[in-house]
């Protein structure tokens, strides 16, 4: 990804926006459809064109999604004026909730790890009618 500060301010085609932001073209269109990004201006021939502001938004969305923020959380952050003008208090509430979700998922993953490790340890690896690993996966049991 090229430095965002060295970009032309207007008329960035979607392919260039994709290349500069590291976000797939179809994903950019999806962000437009779900109103995470504003509808872009179009050239006389109908091609989408973007500005450096929209490039910053796409890069912001990409990074927020990499950090696991949901589309609704990203949309809320953008509506607060991010990047650059959001109230830190409001952003902190969203980030704190997200952090709590991550911690809950980590606890669930640790429980899953322990269960699977115990189950794998009980598995003989021989040909037998019952397999402990298959037993925990079989919903009929």
PDB file of C-alpha atoms in Angstrom:
ATOM      1  CA  UNK A   1       0.000   0.000   0.000  1.00  0.00           C
ATOM      2  CA  UNK A   2       1.411   3.384  -1.050  1.00  0.00           C
ATOM      3  CA  UNK A   3       1.543   6.317   1.384  1.00  0.00           C
ATOM      4  CA  UNK A   4      -1.857   7.990   1.483  1.00  0.00           C
ATOM      5  CA  UNK A   5      -0.367  11.477   1.903  1.00  0.00           C
ATOM      6  CA  UNK A   6       1.236  11.436  -1.558  1.00  0.00           C
ATOM      7  CA  UNK A   7      -2.018  10.962  -3.468  1.00  0.00           C
ATOM      8  CA  UNK A   8      -3.989  13.083  -5.868  1.00  0.00           C
ATOM      9  CA  UNK A   9      -6.958  14.649  -4.073  1.00  0.00           C
ATOM     10  CA  UNK A  10      -9.571  13.861  -6.720  1.00  0.00           C
ATOM     11  CA  UNK A  11     -10.477  11.396  -9.464  1.00  0.00           C
ATOM     12  CA  UNK A  12      -9.051   8.171  -8.071  1.00  0.00           C
ATOM     13  CA  UNK A  13     -10.537   5.288 -10.077  1.00  0.00           C
ATOM     14  CA  UNK A  14     -11.795   2.238  -8.176  1.00  0.00           C
ATOM     15  CA  UNK A  15      -8.897   0.059  -9.349  1.00  0.00           C
ATOM     16  CA  UNK A  16      -6.372   2.536  -8.004  1.00  0.00           C
ATOM     17  CA  UNK A  17      -8.395   2.918  -4.787  1.00  0.00           C
ATOM     18  CA  UNK A  18      -8.280  -0.854  -4.421  1.00  0.00           C
ATOM     19  CA  UNK A  19      -4.539  -1.002  -5.043  1.00  0.00           C
ATOM     20  CA  UNK A  20      -3.704   1.882  -2.704  1.00  0.00           C
ATOM     21  CA  UNK A  21      -5.963   0.728   0.123  1.00  0.00           C
ATOM     22  CA  UNK A  22      -5.362  -3.003  -0.151  1.00  0.00           C
ATOM     23  CA  UNK A  23      -9.125  -3.590  -0.374  1.00  0.00           C
ATOM     24  CA  UNK A  24     -10.654  -5.713  -3.138  1.00  0.00           C
ATOM     25  CA  UNK A  25     -12.807  -3.846  -5.686  1.00  0.00           C
ATOM     26  CA  UNK A  26     -15.852  -6.001  -4.887  1.00  0.00           C
ATOM     27  CA  UNK A  27     -15.369  -5.263  -1.192  1.00  0.00           C
ATOM     28  CA  UNK A  28     -15.321  -1.520  -1.917  1.00  0.00           C
ATOM     29  CA  UNK A  29     -18.586  -1.890  -3.829  1.00  0.00           C
ATOM     30  CA  UNK A  30     -20.006  -3.900  -0.918  1.00  0.00           C
ATOM     31  CA  UNK A  31     -19.049  -1.116   1.512  1.00  0.00           C
ATOM     32  CA  UNK A  32     -20.952   1.289  -0.732  1.00  0.00           C
ATOM     33  CA  UNK A  33     -24.014  -0.983  -0.832  1.00  0.00           C
ATOM     34  CA  UNK A  34     -24.153  -1.274   2.950  1.00  0.00           C
ATOM     35  CA  UNK A  35     -23.648   2.491   3.243  1.00  0.00           C
ATOM     36  CA  UNK A  36     -20.321   2.302   5.022  1.00  0.00           C
ATOM     37  CA  UNK A  37     -18.914   4.405   2.179  1.00  0.00           C
ATOM     38  CA  UNK A  38     -20.733   7.238   0.431  1.00  0.00           C
ATOM     39  CA  UNK A  39     -21.934   6.703  -3.124  1.00  0.00           C
ATOM     40  CA  UNK A  40     -19.005   7.791  -5.302  1.00  0.00           C
ATOM     41  CA  UNK A  41     -19.108  10.468  -7.931  1.00  0.00           C
ATOM     42  CA  UNK A  42     -19.153   9.181 -11.483  1.00  0.00           C
ATOM     43  CA  UNK A  43     -17.410  10.346 -14.611  1.00  0.00           C
ATOM     44  CA  UNK A  44     -19.390  11.209 -17.744  1.00  0.00           C
ATOM     45  CA  UNK A  45     -18.829   7.620 -18.855  1.00  0.00           C
ATOM     46  CA  UNK A  46     -20.238   6.291 -15.554  1.00  0.00           C
ATOM     47  CA  UNK A  47     -16.980   5.179 -13.925  1.00  0.00           C
ATOM     48  CA  UNK A  48     -16.662   5.572 -10.151  1.00  0.00           C
ATOM     49  CA  UNK A  49     -14.122   8.148  -8.977  1.00  0.00           C
ATOM     50  CA  UNK A  50     -12.967   8.744  -5.435  1.00  0.00           C
ATOM     51  CA  UNK A  51     -11.101  11.347  -3.455  1.00  0.00           C
ATOM     52  CA  UNK A  52      -8.236  11.091  -0.980  1.00  0.00           C
ATOM     53  CA  UNK A  53     -10.851  11.373   1.796  1.00  0.00           C
ATOM     54  CA  UNK A  54     -12.599   8.236   0.559  1.00  0.00           C
ATOM     55  CA  UNK A  55      -9.235   6.493   0.300  1.00  0.00           C
ATOM     56  CA  UNK A  56      -8.617   7.289   3.979  1.00  0.00           C
ATOM     57  CA  UNK A  57     -12.069   5.944   4.798  1.00  0.00           C
ATOM     58  CA  UNK A  58     -11.454   2.689   2.921  1.00  0.00           C
ATOM     59  CA  UNK A  59      -8.081   2.258   4.639  1.00  0.00           C
ATOM     60  CA  UNK A  60      -9.733   3.006   7.995  1.00  0.00           C
ATOM     61  CA  UNK A  61     -12.467   0.431   7.314  1.00  0.00           C
ATOM     62  CA  UNK A  62      -9.914  -2.180   6.247  1.00  0.00           C
ATOM     63  CA  UNK A  63      -7.875  -1.708   9.412  1.00  0.00           C
ATOM     64  CA  UNK A  64     -10.939  -1.695  11.666  1.00  0.00           C
ATOM     65  CA  UNK A  65     -12.164  -4.921  10.047  1.00  0.00           C
ATOM     66  CA  UNK A  66      -8.699  -6.476  10.477  1.00  0.00           C
ATOM     67  CA  UNK A  67      -9.018  -5.680  14.185  1.00  0.00           C
ATOM     68  CA  UNK A  68     -12.348  -7.502  14.218  1.00  0.00           C
ATOM     69  CA  UNK A  69     -14.750  -4.580  14.442  1.00  0.00           C
ATOM     70  CA  UNK A  70     -18.127  -5.521  12.984  1.00  0.00           C
ATOM     71  CA  UNK A  71     -19.572  -3.579  10.039  1.00  0.00           C
ATOM     72  CA  UNK A  72     -22.007  -1.872  12.432  1.00  0.00           C
ATOM     73  CA  UNK A  73     -19.176  -0.879  14.771  1.00  0.00           C
ATOM     74  CA  UNK A  74     -17.142   0.483  11.854  1.00  0.00           C
ATOM     75  CA  UNK A  75     -20.164   2.391  10.593  1.00  0.00           C
ATOM     76  CA  UNK A  76     -20.659   3.869  14.087  1.00  0.00           C
ATOM     77  CA  UNK A  77     -17.007   4.914  14.248  1.00  0.00           C
ATOM     78  CA  UNK A  78     -17.264   6.549  10.829  1.00  0.00           C
ATOM     79  CA  UNK A  79     -20.463   8.355  11.839  1.00  0.00           C
ATOM     80  CA  UNK A  80     -18.623   9.781  14.826  1.00  0.00           C
ATOM     81  CA  UNK A  81     -16.328  11.503  12.364  1.00  0.00           C
ATOM     82  CA  UNK A  82     -13.446   9.042  12.283  1.00  0.00           C
ATOM     83  CA  UNK A  83     -10.746   9.296  11.349  1.00  0.00           C
ATOM     84  CA  UNK A  84      -9.775  12.597  12.859  1.00  0.00           C
ATOM     85  CA  UNK A  85     -12.735  14.247  14.573  1.00  0.00           C
ATOM     86  CA  UNK A  86     -14.535  11.653  16.694  1.00  0.00           C
ATOM     87  CA  UNK A  87     -15.264  12.129  20.367  1.00  0.00           C
ATOM     88  CA  UNK A  88     -12.787   9.960  22.200  1.00  0.00           C
ATOM     89  CA  UNK A  89     -15.427   9.137  24.830  1.00  0.00           C
ATOM     90  CA  UNK A  90     -17.833   7.696  22.244  1.00  0.00           C
ATOM     91  CA  UNK A  91     -15.055   5.822  20.460  1.00  0.00           C
ATOM     92  CA  UNK A  92     -13.908   4.396  23.794  1.00  0.00           C
ATOM     93  CA  UNK A  93     -17.367   2.942  24.445  1.00  0.00           C
ATOM     94  CA  UNK A  94     -17.350   1.134  21.090  1.00  0.00           C
ATOM     95  CA  UNK A  95     -13.755  -0.061  21.546  1.00  0.00           C
ATOM     96  CA  UNK A  96     -14.408  -1.197  25.139  1.00  0.00           C
ATOM     97  CA  UNK A  97     -17.410  -3.255  24.034  1.00  0.00           C
ATOM     98  CA  UNK A  98     -15.327  -4.771  21.251  1.00  0.00           C
ATOM     99  CA  UNK A  99     -12.530  -5.588  23.706  1.00  0.00           C
ATOM    100  CA  UNK A 100     -15.028  -7.353  25.989  1.00  0.00           C
ATOM    101  CA  UNK A 101     -16.250  -9.412  23.008  1.00  0.00           C
ATOM    102  CA  UNK A 102     -12.666 -10.372  22.129  1.00  0.00           C
ATOM    103  CA  UNK A 103     -11.947 -11.421  25.711  1.00  0.00           C
ATOM    104  CA  UNK A 104     -15.120 -13.554  25.792  1.00  0.00           C
ATOM    105  CA  UNK A 105     -14.091 -15.220  22.527  1.00  0.00           C
ATOM    106  CA  UNK A 106     -10.626 -15.900  23.931  1.00  0.00           C
ATOM    107  CA  UNK A 107     -12.160 -17.605  26.973  1.00  0.00           C
ATOM    108  CA  UNK A 108     -14.373 -19.693  24.695  1.00  0.00           C
ATOM    109  CA  UNK A 109     -11.363 -20.647  22.565  1.00  0.00           C
ATOM    110  CA  UNK A 110      -9.399 -21.679  25.672  1.00  0.00           C
ATOM    111  CA  UNK A 111     -12.312 -23.915  26.772  1.00  0.00           C
ATOM    112  CA  UNK A 112     -12.498 -25.386  23.288  1.00  0.00           C
ATOM    113  CA  UNK A 113      -8.752 -25.986  23.276  1.00  0.00           C
ATOM    114  CA  UNK A 114      -8.917 -27.859  26.617  1.00  0.00           C
ATOM    115  CA  UNK A 115     -11.886 -29.992  25.485  1.00  0.00           C
ATOM    116  CA  UNK A 116     -10.278 -30.891  22.177  1.00  0.00           C
ATOM    117  CA  UNK A 117      -6.884 -31.596  23.771  1.00  0.00           C
ATOM    118  CA  UNK A 118      -8.496 -33.965  26.315  1.00  0.00           C
ATOM    119  CA  UNK A 119     -10.505 -35.663  23.596  1.00  0.00           C
ATOM    120  CA  UNK A 120      -7.509 -36.111  21.293  1.00  0.00           C
ATOM    121  CA  UNK A 121      -5.499 -37.519  24.217  1.00  0.00           C
ATOM    122  CA  UNK A 122      -8.246 -40.147  24.777  1.00  0.00           C
ATOM    123  CA  UNK A 123      -8.107 -41.201  21.141  1.00  0.00           C
ATOM    124  CA  UNK A 124      -6.057 -44.370  20.670  1.00  0.00           C
ATOM    125  CA  UNK A 125      -5.592 -43.851  16.963  1.00  0.00           C
ATOM    126  CA  UNK A 126      -6.454 -47.509  16.418  1.00  0.00           C
ATOM    127  CA  UNK A 127      -9.365 -48.909  14.491  1.00  0.00           C
ATOM    128  CA  UNK A 128     -12.146 -49.093  17.054  1.00  0.00           C
ATOM    129  CA  UNK A 129     -15.904 -48.735  16.851  1.00  0.00           C
ATOM    130  CA  UNK A 130     -15.919 -45.532  18.931  1.00  0.00           C
ATOM    131  CA  UNK A 131     -13.714 -42.534  18.381  1.00  0.00           C
ATOM    132  CA  UNK A 132     -13.708 -39.827  21.112  1.00  0.00           C
ATOM    133  CA  UNK A 133     -13.123 -37.057  18.572  1.00  0.00           C
ATOM    134  CA  UNK A 134     -16.022 -38.179  16.391  1.00  0.00           C
ATOM    135  CA  UNK A 135     -18.165 -38.604  19.501  1.00  0.00           C
ATOM    136  CA  UNK A 136     -17.879 -34.911  20.465  1.00  0.00           C
ATOM    137  CA  UNK A 137     -18.681 -33.895  16.884  1.00  0.00           C
ATOM    138  CA  UNK A 138     -21.728 -36.155  16.500  1.00  0.00           C
ATOM    139  CA  UNK A 139     -24.830 -34.142  17.453  1.00  0.00           C
ATOM    140  CA  UNK A 140     -26.937 -37.302  17.670  1.00  0.00           C
ATOM    141  CA  UNK A 141     -25.045 -38.519  20.753  1.00  0.00           C
TER     142      UNK A 141
END
